[in-house]
Tab-separated table of N, CA, C and O in Angstrom:
chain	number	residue	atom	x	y	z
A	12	UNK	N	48.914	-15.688	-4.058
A	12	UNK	CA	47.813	-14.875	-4.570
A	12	UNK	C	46.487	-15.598	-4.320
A	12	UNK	O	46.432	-16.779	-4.663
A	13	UNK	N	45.332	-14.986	-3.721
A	13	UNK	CA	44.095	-15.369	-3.331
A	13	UNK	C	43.407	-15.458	-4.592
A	13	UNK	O	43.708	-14.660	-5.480
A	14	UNK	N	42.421	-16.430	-4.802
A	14	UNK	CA	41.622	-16.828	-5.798
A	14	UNK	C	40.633	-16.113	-5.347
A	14	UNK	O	40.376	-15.909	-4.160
A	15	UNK	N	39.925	-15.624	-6.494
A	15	UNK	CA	38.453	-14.422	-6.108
A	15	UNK	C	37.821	-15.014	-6.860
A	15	UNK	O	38.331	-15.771	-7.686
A	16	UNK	N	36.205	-14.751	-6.723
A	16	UNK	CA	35.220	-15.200	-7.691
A	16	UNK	C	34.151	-14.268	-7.456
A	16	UNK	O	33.827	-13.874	-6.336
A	17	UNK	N	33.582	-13.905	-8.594
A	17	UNK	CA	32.164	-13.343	-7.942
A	17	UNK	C	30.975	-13.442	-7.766
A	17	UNK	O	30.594	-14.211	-8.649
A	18	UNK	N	30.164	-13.151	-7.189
A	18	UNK	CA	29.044	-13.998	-6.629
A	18	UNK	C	28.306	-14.559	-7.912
A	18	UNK	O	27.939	-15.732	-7.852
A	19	UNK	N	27.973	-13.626	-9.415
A	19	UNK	CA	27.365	-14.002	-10.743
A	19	UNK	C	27.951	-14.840	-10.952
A	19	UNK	O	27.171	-15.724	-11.306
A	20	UNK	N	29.530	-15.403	-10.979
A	20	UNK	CA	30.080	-16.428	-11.469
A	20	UNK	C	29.561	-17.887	-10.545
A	20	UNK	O	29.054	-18.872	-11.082
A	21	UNK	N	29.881	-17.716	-8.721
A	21	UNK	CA	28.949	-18.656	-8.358
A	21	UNK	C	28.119	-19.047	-8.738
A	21	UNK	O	28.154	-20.219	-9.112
A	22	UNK	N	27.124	-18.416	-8.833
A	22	UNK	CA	26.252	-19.006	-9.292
A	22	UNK	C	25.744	-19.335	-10.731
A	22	UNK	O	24.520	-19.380	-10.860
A	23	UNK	N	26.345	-19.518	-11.584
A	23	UNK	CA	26.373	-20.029	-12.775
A	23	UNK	C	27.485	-21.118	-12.595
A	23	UNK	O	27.777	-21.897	-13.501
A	24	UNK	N	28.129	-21.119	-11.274
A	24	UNK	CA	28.999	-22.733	-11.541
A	24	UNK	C	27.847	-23.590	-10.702
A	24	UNK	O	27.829	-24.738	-11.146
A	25	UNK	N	27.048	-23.438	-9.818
A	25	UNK	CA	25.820	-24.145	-9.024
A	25	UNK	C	25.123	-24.466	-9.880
A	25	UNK	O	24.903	-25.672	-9.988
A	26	UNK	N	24.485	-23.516	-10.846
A	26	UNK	CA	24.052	-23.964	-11.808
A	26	UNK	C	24.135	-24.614	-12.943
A	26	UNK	O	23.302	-24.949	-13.785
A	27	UNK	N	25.144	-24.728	-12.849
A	27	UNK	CA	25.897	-25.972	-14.239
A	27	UNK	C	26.164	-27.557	-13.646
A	27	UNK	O	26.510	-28.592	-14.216
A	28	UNK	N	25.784	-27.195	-12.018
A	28	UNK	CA	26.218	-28.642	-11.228
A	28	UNK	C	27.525	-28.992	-11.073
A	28	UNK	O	28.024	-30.116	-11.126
A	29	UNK	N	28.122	-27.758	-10.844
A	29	UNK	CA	30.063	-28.291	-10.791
A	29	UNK	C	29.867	-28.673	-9.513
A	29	UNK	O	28.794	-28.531	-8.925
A	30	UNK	N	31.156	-29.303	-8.897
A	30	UNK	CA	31.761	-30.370	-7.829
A	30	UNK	C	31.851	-29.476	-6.819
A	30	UNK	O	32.823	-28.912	-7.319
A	31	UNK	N	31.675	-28.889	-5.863
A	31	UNK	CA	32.858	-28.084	-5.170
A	31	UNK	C	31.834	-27.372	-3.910
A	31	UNK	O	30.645	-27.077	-4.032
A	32	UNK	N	32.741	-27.201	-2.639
A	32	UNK	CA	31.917	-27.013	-1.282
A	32	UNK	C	31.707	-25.614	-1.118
A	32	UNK	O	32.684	-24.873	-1.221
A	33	UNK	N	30.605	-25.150	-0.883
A	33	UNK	CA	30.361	-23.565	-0.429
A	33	UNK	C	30.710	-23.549	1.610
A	33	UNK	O	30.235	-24.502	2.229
A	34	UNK	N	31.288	-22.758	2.202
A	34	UNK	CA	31.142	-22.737	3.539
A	34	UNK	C	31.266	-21.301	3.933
A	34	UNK	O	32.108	-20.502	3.522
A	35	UNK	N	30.157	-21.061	4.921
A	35	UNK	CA	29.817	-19.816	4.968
A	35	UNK	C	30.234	-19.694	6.617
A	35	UNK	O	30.027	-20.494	7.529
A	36	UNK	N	31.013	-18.152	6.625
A	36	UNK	CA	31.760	-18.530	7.745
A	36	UNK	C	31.118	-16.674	8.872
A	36	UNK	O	31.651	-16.102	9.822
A	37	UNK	N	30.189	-16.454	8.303
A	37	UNK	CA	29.579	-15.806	8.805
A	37	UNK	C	28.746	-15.949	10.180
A	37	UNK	O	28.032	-16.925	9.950
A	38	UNK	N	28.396	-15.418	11.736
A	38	UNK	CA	28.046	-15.456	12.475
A	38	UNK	C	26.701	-16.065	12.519
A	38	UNK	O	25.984	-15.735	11.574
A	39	UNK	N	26.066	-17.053	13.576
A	39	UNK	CA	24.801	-17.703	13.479
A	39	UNK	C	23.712	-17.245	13.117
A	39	UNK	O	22.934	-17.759	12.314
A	40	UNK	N	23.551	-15.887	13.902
A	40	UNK	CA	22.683	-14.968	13.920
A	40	UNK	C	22.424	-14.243	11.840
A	40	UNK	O	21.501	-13.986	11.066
A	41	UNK	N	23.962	-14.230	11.868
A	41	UNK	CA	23.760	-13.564	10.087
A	41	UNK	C	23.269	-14.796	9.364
A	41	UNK	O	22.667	-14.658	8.299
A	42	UNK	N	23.508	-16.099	9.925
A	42	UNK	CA	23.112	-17.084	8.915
A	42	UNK	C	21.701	-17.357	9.232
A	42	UNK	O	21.178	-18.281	8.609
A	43	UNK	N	21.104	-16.813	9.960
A	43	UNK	CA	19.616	-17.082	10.129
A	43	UNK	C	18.799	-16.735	9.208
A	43	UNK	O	17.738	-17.270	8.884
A	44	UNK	N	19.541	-15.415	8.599
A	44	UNK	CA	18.951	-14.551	7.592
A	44	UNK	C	18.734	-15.137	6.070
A	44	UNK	O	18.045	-14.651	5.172
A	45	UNK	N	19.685	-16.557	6.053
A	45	UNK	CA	19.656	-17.377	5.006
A	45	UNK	C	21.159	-17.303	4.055
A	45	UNK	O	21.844	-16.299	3.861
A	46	UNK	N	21.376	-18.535	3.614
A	46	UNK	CA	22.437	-18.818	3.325
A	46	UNK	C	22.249	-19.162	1.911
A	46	UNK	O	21.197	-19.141	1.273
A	47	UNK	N	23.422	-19.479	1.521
A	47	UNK	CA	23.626	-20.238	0.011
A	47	UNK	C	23.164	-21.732	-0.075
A	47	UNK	O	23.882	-22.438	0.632
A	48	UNK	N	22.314	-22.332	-0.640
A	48	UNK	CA	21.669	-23.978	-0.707
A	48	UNK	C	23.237	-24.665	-0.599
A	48	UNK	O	24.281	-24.383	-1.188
A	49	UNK	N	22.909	-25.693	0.426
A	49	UNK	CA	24.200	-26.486	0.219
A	49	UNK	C	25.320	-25.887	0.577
A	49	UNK	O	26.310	-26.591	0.374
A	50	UNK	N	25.610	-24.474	1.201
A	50	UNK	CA	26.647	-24.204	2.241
A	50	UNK	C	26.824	-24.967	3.311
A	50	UNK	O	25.917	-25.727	3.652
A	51	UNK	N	28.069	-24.897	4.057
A	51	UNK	CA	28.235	-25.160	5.025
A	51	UNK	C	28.684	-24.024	6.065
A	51	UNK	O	29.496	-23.131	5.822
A	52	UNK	N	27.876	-24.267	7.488
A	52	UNK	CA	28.351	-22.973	8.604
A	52	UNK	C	29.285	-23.160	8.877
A	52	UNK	O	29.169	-24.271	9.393
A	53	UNK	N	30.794	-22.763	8.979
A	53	UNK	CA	31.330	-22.880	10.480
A	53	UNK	C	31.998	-21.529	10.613
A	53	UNK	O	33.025	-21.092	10.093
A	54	UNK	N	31.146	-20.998	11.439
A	54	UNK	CA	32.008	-19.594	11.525
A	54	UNK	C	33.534	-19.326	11.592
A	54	UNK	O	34.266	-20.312	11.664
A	55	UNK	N	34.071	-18.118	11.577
A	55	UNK	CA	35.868	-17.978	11.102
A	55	UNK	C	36.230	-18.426	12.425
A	55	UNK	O	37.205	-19.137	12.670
A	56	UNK	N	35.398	-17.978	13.274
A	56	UNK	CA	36.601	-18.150	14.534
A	56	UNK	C	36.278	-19.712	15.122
A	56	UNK	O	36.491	-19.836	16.328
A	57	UNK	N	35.822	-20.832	14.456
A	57	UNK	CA	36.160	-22.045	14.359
A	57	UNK	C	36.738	-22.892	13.300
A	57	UNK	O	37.000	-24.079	13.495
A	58	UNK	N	36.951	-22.248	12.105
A	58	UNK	CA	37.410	-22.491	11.414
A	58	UNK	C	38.444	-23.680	11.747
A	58	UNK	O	38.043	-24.836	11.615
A	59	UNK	N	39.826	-23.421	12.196
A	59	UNK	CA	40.822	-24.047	13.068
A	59	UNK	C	40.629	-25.553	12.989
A	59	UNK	O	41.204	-26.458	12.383
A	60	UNK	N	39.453	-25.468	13.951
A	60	UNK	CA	38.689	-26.598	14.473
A	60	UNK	C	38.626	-27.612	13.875
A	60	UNK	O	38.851	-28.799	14.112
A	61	UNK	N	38.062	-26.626	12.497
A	61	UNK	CA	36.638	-27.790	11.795
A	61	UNK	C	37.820	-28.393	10.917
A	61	UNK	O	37.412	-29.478	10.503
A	62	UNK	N	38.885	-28.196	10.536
A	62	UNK	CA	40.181	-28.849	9.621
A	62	UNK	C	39.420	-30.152	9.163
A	62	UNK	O	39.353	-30.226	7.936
A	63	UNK	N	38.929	-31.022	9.725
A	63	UNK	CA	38.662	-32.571	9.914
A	63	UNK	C	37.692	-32.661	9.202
A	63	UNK	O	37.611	-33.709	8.562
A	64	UNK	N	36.293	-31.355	8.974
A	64	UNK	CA	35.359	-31.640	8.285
A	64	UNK	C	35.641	-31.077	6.958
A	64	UNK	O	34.619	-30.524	6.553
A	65	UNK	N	36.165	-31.029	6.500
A	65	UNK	CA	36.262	-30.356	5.493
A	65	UNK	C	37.278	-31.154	3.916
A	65	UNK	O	38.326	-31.683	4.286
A	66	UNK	N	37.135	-31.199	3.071
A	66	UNK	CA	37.436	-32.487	2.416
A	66	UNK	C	38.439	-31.143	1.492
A	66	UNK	O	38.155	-30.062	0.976
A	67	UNK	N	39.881	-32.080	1.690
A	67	UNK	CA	41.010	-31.642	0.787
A	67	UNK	C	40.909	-31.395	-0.537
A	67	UNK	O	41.516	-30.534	-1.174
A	68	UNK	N	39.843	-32.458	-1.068
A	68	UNK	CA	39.729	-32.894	-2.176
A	68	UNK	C	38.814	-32.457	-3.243
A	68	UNK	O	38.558	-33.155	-4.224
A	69	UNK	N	38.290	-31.199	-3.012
A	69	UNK	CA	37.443	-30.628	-2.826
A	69	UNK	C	37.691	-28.820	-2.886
A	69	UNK	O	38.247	-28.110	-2.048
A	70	UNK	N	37.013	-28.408	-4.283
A	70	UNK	CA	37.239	-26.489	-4.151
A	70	UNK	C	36.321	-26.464	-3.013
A	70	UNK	O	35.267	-27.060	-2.785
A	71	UNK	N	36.964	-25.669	-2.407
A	71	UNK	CA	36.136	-24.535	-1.261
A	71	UNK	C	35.983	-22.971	-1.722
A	71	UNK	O	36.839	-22.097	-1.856
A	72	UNK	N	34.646	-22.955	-1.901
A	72	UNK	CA	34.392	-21.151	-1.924
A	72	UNK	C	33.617	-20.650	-0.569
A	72	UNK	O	32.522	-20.823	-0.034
A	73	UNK	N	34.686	-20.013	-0.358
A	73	UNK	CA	34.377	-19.132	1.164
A	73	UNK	C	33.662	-17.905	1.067
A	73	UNK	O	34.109	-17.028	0.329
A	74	UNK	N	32.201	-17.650	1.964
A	74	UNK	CA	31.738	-16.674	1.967
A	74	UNK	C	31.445	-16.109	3.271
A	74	UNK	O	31.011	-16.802	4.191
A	75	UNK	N	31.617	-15.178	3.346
A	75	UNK	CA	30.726	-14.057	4.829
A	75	UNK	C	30.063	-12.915	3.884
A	75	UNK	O	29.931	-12.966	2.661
A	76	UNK	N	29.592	-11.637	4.965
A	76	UNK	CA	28.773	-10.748	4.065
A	76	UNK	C	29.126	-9.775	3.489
A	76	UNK	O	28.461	-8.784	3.188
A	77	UNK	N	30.549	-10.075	3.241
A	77	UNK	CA	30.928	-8.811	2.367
A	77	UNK	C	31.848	-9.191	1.828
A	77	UNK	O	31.790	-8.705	0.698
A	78	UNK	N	33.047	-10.016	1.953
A	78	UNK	CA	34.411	-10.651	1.606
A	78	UNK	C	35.669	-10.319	2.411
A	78	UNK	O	36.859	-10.321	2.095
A	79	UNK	N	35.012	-10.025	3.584
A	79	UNK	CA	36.687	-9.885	4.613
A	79	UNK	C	36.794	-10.426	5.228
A	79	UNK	O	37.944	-10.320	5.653
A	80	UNK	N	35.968	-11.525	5.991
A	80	UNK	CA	35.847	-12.378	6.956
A	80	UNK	C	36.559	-14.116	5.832
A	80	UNK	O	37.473	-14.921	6.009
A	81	UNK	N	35.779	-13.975	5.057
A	81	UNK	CA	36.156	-15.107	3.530
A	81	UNK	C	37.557	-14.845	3.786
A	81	UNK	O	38.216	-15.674	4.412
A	82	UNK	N	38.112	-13.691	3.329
A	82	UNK	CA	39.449	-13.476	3.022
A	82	UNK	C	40.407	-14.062	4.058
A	82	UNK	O	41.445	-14.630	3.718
A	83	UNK	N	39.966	-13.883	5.547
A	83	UNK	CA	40.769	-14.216	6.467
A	83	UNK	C	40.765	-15.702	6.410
A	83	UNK	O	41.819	-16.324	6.543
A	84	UNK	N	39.428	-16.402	6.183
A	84	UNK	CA	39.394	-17.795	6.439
A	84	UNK	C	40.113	-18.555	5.215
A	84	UNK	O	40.625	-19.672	5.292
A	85	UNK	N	40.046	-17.602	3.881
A	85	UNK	CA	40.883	-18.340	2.800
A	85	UNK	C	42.345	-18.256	3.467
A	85	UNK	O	42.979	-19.302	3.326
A	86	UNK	N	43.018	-17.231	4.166
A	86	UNK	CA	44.266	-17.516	3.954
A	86	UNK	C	44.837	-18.698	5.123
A	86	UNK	O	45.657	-19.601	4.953
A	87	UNK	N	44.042	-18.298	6.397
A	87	UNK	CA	44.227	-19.577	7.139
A	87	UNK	C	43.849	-21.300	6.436
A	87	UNK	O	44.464	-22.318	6.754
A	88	UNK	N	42.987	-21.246	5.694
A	88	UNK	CA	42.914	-22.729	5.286
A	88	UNK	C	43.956	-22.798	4.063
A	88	UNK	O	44.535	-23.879	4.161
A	89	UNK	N	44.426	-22.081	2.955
A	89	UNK	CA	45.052	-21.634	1.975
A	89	UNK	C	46.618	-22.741	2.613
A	89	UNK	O	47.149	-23.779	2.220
A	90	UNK	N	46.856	-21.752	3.775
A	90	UNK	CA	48.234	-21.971	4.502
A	90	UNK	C	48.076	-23.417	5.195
A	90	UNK	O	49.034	-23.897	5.801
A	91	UNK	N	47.099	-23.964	5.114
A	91	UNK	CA	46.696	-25.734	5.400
A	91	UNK	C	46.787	-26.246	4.730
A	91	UNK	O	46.808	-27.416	5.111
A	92	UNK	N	46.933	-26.104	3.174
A	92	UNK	CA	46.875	-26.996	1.897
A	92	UNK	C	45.692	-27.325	1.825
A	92	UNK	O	45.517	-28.540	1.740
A	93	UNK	N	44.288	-26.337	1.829
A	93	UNK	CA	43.635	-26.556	1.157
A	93	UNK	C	43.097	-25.713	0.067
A	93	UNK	O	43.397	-24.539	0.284
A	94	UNK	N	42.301	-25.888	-1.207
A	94	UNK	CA	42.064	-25.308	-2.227
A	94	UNK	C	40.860	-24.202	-2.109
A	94	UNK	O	39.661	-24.422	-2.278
A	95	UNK	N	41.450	-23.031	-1.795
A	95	UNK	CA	39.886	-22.034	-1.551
A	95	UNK	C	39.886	-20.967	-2.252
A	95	UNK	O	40.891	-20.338	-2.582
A	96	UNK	N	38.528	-20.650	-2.572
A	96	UNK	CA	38.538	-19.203	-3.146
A	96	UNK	C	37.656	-18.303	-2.859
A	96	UNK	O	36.585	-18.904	-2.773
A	97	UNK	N	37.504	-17.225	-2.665
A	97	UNK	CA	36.909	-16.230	-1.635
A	97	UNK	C	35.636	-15.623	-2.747
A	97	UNK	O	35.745	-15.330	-3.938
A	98	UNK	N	34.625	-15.581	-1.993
A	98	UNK	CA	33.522	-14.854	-2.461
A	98	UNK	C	33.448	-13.518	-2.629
A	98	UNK	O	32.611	-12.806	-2.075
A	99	UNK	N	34.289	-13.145	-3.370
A	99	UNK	CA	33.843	-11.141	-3.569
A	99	UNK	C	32.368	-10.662	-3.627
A	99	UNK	O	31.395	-10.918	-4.336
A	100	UNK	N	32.643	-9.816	-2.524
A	100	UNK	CA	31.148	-8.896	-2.588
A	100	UNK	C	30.139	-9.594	-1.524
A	100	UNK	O	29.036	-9.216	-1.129
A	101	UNK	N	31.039	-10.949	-1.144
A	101	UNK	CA	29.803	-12.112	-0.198
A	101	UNK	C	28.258	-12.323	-0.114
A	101	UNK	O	27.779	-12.319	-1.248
A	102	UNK	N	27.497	-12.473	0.685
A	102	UNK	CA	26.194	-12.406	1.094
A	102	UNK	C	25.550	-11.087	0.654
A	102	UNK	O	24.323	-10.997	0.651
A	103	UNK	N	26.378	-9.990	0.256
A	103	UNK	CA	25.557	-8.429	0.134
A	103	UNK	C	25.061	-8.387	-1.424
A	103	UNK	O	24.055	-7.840	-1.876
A	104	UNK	N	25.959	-9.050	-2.031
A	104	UNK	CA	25.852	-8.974	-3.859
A	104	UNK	C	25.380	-10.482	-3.970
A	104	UNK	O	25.589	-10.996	-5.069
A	105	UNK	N	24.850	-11.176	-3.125
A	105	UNK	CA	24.242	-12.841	-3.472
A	105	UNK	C	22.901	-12.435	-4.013
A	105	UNK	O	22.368	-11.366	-3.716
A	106	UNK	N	22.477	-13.160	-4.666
A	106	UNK	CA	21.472	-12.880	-6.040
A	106	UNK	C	20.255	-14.088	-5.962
A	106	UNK	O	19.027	-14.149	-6.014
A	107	UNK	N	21.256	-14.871	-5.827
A	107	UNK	CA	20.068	-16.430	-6.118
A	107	UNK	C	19.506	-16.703	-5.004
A	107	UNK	O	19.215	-15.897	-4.120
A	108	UNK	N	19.384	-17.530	-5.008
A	108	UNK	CA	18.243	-18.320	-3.829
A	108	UNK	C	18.578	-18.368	-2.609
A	108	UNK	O	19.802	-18.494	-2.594
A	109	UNK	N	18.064	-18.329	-1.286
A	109	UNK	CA	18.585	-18.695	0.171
A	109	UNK	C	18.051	-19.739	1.099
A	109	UNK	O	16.896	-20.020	1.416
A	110	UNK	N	19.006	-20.151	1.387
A	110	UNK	CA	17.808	-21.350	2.380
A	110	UNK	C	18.396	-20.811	3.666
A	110	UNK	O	19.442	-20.262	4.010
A	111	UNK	N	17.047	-21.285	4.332
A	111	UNK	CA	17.081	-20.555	5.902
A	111	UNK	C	16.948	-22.065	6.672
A	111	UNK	O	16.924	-22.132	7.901
């Protein structure tokens, strides 16, 4: 079963200063438009790749701009043993702040 969160809850865990990695796996071009502070890019279809950057040890909340692209990248990293949980509603229902 996929872990969901929603974007209001994000951001009231950013704002409390919890531990844990945002990576936004949305296309370059969509991330131009501005991202979550302290995300990380690597789009889905490198995902694979990036295995190495990405710390085990560590929640991952996965976002793109709506939650289907998240979804795919949670279950591929999920099935890696790592700890992720998908951004419902993604970049379209994001509220707080963006850095470009």
């Amino acid at each position: 079963m996929m872990n969901l969160i929603m974007t209001e809850e994000l951001l009231q865990k950013l704002d409390a200063g919890e531990q844990f990695s945002i990576i936004d796996v949305r296309e370059s071009e969509e991330v131009a438009n501005g991202m979550i502070p302290g995300a990380v890019h690597i789009p889905l279809g490198q995902i694979e790749s990036k295995f190495d950057q990405i710390d085990k040890s560590t929640p991952q909340y996965i976002v793109c701009r709506s939650g289907g692209r998240s979804a795919m990248a949670c279950e591929i990293l999920e099935e890696n043993g790592f700890s992720v949980t998908n951004v419902v509603g993604g970049m379209l229902d994001w509220e707080g702040e963006l850095q470009f």
